[in-house]
Amino acid sequence: LPLATAMTLNYMSSIWVAVFIISGALITWTPAKGRPFAQGPLMVTVLAGFAGVVLMLRPSVGEHQMFAALIGLLSGLGSAMAYMQVSALARAGEPEERTVFYFAVGTMVAGVLGMLLTGLSEWSWRGAIWLVPIGLLASGGQLCMTRAYSQGSTLVVANLQYSGIVFSALFGVLLFGDVIPLPGWLGMALIVGSGVLATVLRNRAAPGSPAEDH
């Protein structure tokens, strides 16, 4: 798959998170709980943010890439399920540090198993030393993501995940001289605007409230 298409399919995880939450609310809804679509406006902001991602990346799928596209789609679904499990672990009282620790252990074991199957890549000490800052920054990012899904509004966090595309585009302009076309700037504005709107809607609906019960 083209990288832009793979990234778009993976970022559908936010869409899946919204689908899981809305579906769960509909399944467990009773008249005593009030409106069944109370989080509908937040769902719309997630869709708007994803539209911005599509404008920025402009994905395409060729005739012989459908299987690869299905794998990419499933990667987004798997990510969404992982995010929902992070929220469930937080509600069960698990500290974020423990969740991140076992996530790191699991990925390390998976990496070792992968090396047993594919062998080792060529490397040098100069290149390997970069693994230290990469590992530290990745662990910090994983901790921030876990804390966000544990303590924040799930739909707002899912929306704000799209900002990664915005930052990567800006880094491309500053570091590599990339040129962003007009649709890309429009998509960027849509992502930023949807994130701001999602935050405002959440604060108005439940100011000072912890993460949703779902």
Tab-separated table of C-alpha atoms in Angstrom:
chain	number	residue	atom	x	y	z
A	1	LEU	CA	0.000	0.000	0.000
A	2	PRO	CA	1.105	3.604	-0.449
A	3	LEU	CA	2.189	5.029	2.906
A	4	ALA	CA	-0.595	7.645	2.850
A	5	THR	CA	-3.224	4.924	2.387
A	6	ALA	CA	-1.763	2.770	5.149
A	7	MET	CA	-1.683	5.748	7.533
A	8	THR	CA	-5.291	6.677	6.708
A	9	LEU	CA	-6.532	3.152	7.367
A	10	ASN	CA	-4.614	2.995	10.643
A	11	TYR	CA	-6.028	6.355	11.752
A	12	MET	CA	-9.500	4.886	11.332
A	13	SER	CA	-8.932	3.615	14.876
A	14	SER	CA	-10.585	6.827	16.103
A	15	ILE	CA	-13.636	6.047	13.975
A	16	TRP	CA	-13.787	2.543	15.432
A	17	VAL	CA	-13.515	3.912	18.980
A	18	ALA	CA	-16.486	6.167	18.288
A	19	VAL	CA	-18.431	3.261	16.774
A	20	PHE	CA	-17.736	1.082	19.832
A	21	ILE	CA	-18.868	3.801	22.241
A	22	ILE	CA	-22.025	4.721	20.328
A	23	SER	CA	-22.916	1.038	19.787
A	24	GLY	CA	-22.411	0.262	23.468
A	25	ALA	CA	-24.563	3.239	24.453
A	26	LEU	CA	-27.352	2.070	22.131
A	27	ILE	CA	-27.197	-1.544	23.351
A	28	THR	CA	-27.379	-0.581	27.035
A	29	TRP	CA	-29.781	2.354	26.599
A	30	THR	CA	-32.961	2.557	28.631
A	31	PRO	CA	-35.488	5.419	28.811
A	32	ALA	CA	-34.207	6.245	32.303
A	33	LYS	CA	-30.782	7.117	30.868
A	34	GLY	CA	-32.113	10.003	28.782
A	35	ARG	CA	-31.075	10.668	25.196
A	36	PRO	CA	-29.442	7.685	23.436
A	37	PHE	CA	-27.338	9.944	21.192
A	38	ALA	CA	-25.959	12.250	23.879
A	39	GLN	CA	-22.453	11.891	22.419
A	40	GLY	CA	-23.616	12.328	18.831
A	41	PRO	CA	-21.986	15.792	18.409
A	42	LEU	CA	-18.636	14.399	19.560
A	43	MET	CA	-19.019	11.579	17.055
A	44	VAL	CA	-19.489	14.185	14.311
A	45	THR	CA	-16.234	15.912	15.316
A	46	VAL	CA	-14.380	12.580	15.041
A	47	LEU	CA	-15.776	12.114	11.523
A	48	ALA	CA	-14.816	15.682	10.610
A	49	GLY	CA	-11.272	15.108	11.860
A	50	PHE	CA	-11.000	11.943	9.773
A	51	ALA	CA	-12.198	13.883	6.730
A	52	GLY	CA	-9.289	16.233	7.379
A	53	VAL	CA	-6.909	13.245	7.453
A	54	VAL	CA	-8.242	12.086	4.076
A	55	LEU	CA	-7.744	15.580	2.618
A	56	MET	CA	-4.167	15.711	3.872
A	57	LEU	CA	-3.099	12.198	2.850
A	58	ARG	CA	-5.325	11.663	-0.222
A	59	PRO	CA	-5.192	7.835	-0.015
A	60	SER	CA	-5.710	5.549	-2.995
A	61	VAL	CA	-6.173	1.793	-3.307
A	62	GLY	CA	-5.200	-0.050	-6.477
A	63	GLU	CA	-7.011	-2.986	-8.031
A	64	HIS	CA	-4.605	-5.548	-6.563
A	65	GLN	CA	-4.266	-3.926	-3.140
A	66	MET	CA	-7.599	-4.891	-1.600
A	67	PHE	CA	-6.111	-7.575	0.671
A	68	ALA	CA	-3.453	-5.155	1.913
A	69	ALA	CA	-6.179	-2.537	2.457
A	70	LEU	CA	-8.150	-5.060	4.522
A	71	ILE	CA	-5.070	-5.692	6.684
A	72	GLY	CA	-4.677	-1.921	7.150
A	73	LEU	CA	-8.330	-1.626	8.098
A	74	LEU	CA	-7.938	-4.402	10.656
A	75	SER	CA	-4.903	-2.629	12.120
A	76	GLY	CA	-7.104	0.368	12.876
A	77	LEU	CA	-9.727	-1.913	14.397
A	78	GLY	CA	-7.106	-3.615	16.564
A	79	SER	CA	-5.755	-0.264	17.750
A	80	ALA	CA	-9.253	0.862	18.713
A	81	MET	CA	-9.804	-2.312	20.731
A	82	ALA	CA	-6.479	-1.700	22.506
A	83	TYR	CA	-7.492	1.874	23.382
A	84	MET	CA	-10.796	0.673	24.775
A	85	GLN	CA	-8.958	-1.939	26.856
A	86	VAL	CA	-6.707	0.809	28.236
A	87	SER	CA	-9.819	2.674	29.384
A	88	ALA	CA	-11.218	-0.509	30.921
A	89	LEU	CA	-7.961	-1.176	32.794
A	90	ALA	CA	-8.020	2.348	34.218
A	91	ARG	CA	-11.591	1.895	35.449
A	92	ALA	CA	-10.485	-1.366	37.086
A	93	GLY	CA	-7.869	0.573	39.048
A	94	GLU	CA	-4.726	-0.382	37.128
A	95	PRO	CA	-2.038	2.365	37.232
A	96	GLU	CA	-0.883	3.724	33.869
A	97	GLU	CA	2.756	2.842	34.585
A	98	ARG	CA	1.916	-0.844	34.983
A	99	THR	CA	-0.078	-0.890	31.744
A	100	VAL	CA	2.791	0.739	29.837
A	101	PHE	CA	5.344	-1.617	31.416
A	102	TYR	CA	3.533	-4.759	30.312
A	103	PHE	CA	2.896	-3.233	26.887
A	104	ALA	CA	6.671	-2.721	26.550
A	105	VAL	CA	7.352	-6.292	27.708
A	106	GLY	CA	4.835	-7.650	25.205
A	107	THR	CA	6.301	-5.718	22.271
A	108	MET	CA	9.839	-6.772	23.261
A	109	VAL	CA	8.828	-10.433	23.285
A	110	ALA	CA	7.120	-10.001	19.915
A	111	GLY	CA	10.273	-8.358	18.544
A	112	VAL	CA	12.484	-11.206	19.760
A	113	LEU	CA	10.155	-13.769	18.162
A	114	GLY	CA	10.275	-11.776	14.940
A	115	MET	CA	14.081	-11.799	14.976
A	116	LEU	CA	14.074	-15.571	15.445
A	117	LEU	CA	12.067	-15.870	12.224
A	118	THR	CA	13.733	-13.192	10.089
A	119	GLY	CA	17.226	-12.906	11.548
A	120	LEU	CA	19.116	-9.755	12.541
A	121	SER	CA	19.489	-6.675	10.369
A	122	GLU	CA	22.863	-5.093	9.787
A	123	TRP	CA	23.615	-2.344	12.277
A	124	SER	CA	26.399	-0.202	13.672
A	125	TRP	CA	26.970	1.333	17.097
A	126	ARG	CA	26.396	4.803	15.635
A	127	GLY	CA	22.982	3.753	14.383
A	128	ALA	CA	22.128	1.629	17.408
A	129	ILE	CA	22.731	4.483	19.846
A	130	TRP	CA	19.638	6.199	18.433
A	131	LEU	CA	17.565	3.387	19.919
A	132	VAL	CA	18.062	4.975	23.356
A	133	PRO	CA	16.260	8.312	22.658
A	134	ILE	CA	13.732	6.515	20.448
A	135	GLY	CA	12.899	4.125	23.289
A	136	LEU	CA	12.659	6.890	25.880
A	137	LEU	CA	10.467	9.114	23.714
A	138	ALA	CA	8.281	6.181	22.649
A	139	SER	CA	7.799	5.140	26.275
A	140	GLY	CA	6.906	8.720	27.228
A	141	GLY	CA	4.433	8.928	24.362
A	142	GLN	CA	2.888	5.598	25.317
A	143	LEU	CA	2.521	6.784	28.917
A	144	CYS	CA	0.842	10.020	27.777
A	145	MET	CA	-1.527	8.111	25.492
A	146	THR	CA	-2.411	5.659	28.258
A	147	ARG	CA	-3.039	8.462	30.728
A	148	ALA	CA	-5.176	10.334	28.195
A	149	TYR	CA	-7.428	7.328	27.543
A	150	SER	CA	-7.499	6.511	31.260
A	151	GLN	CA	-8.424	9.949	32.612
A	152	GLY	CA	-9.793	11.920	29.667
A	153	SER	CA	-12.832	11.903	27.453
A	154	THR	CA	-12.404	8.941	25.118
A	155	LEU	CA	-13.982	10.569	22.060
A	156	VAL	CA	-12.027	13.801	22.544
A	157	VAL	CA	-8.761	11.869	22.865
A	158	ALA	CA	-9.634	9.843	19.756
A	159	ASN	CA	-10.191	13.100	17.877
A	160	LEU	CA	-6.973	14.719	19.102
A	161	GLN	CA	-4.989	11.713	17.855
A	162	TYR	CA	-5.395	13.132	14.361
A	163	SER	CA	-3.030	15.937	15.361
A	164	GLY	CA	-0.159	13.523	14.749
A	165	ILE	CA	-0.770	13.957	11.015
A	166	VAL	CA	-0.621	17.749	11.422
A	167	PHE	CA	2.669	17.643	13.325
A	168	SER	CA	4.231	15.235	10.828
A	169	ALA	CA	3.243	17.507	7.928
A	170	LEU	CA	4.719	20.566	9.656
A	171	PHE	CA	7.929	18.667	10.436
A	172	GLY	CA	8.102	17.721	6.762
A	173	VAL	CA	7.887	21.397	5.781
A	174	LEU	CA	10.462	22.573	8.343
A	175	LEU	CA	12.980	19.730	8.058
A	176	PHE	CA	12.655	18.450	4.494
A	177	GLY	CA	11.196	21.365	2.546
A	178	ASP	CA	7.956	19.540	1.727
A	179	VAL	CA	5.244	21.499	-0.024
A	180	ILE	CA	1.693	21.073	1.280
A	181	PRO	CA	-0.980	21.589	-1.406
A	182	LEU	CA	-4.175	23.521	-0.746
A	183	PRO	CA	-6.276	20.425	0.092
A	184	GLY	CA	-3.627	19.528	2.678
A	185	TRP	CA	-3.915	22.929	4.374
A	186	LEU	CA	-7.709	22.608	4.340
A	187	GLY	CA	-7.457	19.160	5.901
A	188	MET	CA	-5.081	20.506	8.522
A	189	ALA	CA	-7.527	23.281	9.406
A	190	LEU	CA	-10.359	20.738	9.601
A	191	ILE	CA	-8.356	18.513	11.973
A	192	VAL	CA	-7.433	21.413	14.260
A	193	GLY	CA	-10.955	22.846	14.186
A	194	SER	CA	-12.605	19.509	14.958
A	195	GLY	CA	-10.243	18.967	17.897
A	196	VAL	CA	-11.035	22.383	19.337
A	197	LEU	CA	-14.766	21.863	18.831
A	198	ALA	CA	-14.642	18.421	20.469
A	199	THR	CA	-12.926	19.912	23.528
A	200	VAL	CA	-15.469	22.731	23.774
A	201	LEU	CA	-18.431	20.357	23.407
A	202	ARG	CA	-17.064	18.031	26.070
A	203	ASN	CA	-16.451	20.860	28.543
A	204	ARG	CA	-19.941	22.256	28.015
A	205	ALA	CA	-21.603	18.844	28.343
A	206	ALA	CA	-19.783	17.786	31.530
A	207	PRO	CA	-17.380	20.395	32.906
A	208	GLY	CA	-14.809	18.919	35.269
A	209	SER	CA	-16.140	15.416	34.716
A	210	PRO	CA	-13.827	12.375	34.541
A	211	ALA	CA	-13.792	9.944	31.638
A	212	GLU	CA	-17.153	8.647	30.458
A	213	ASP	CA	-18.607	5.465	31.819
A	214	HIS	CA	-18.917	3.096	28.884
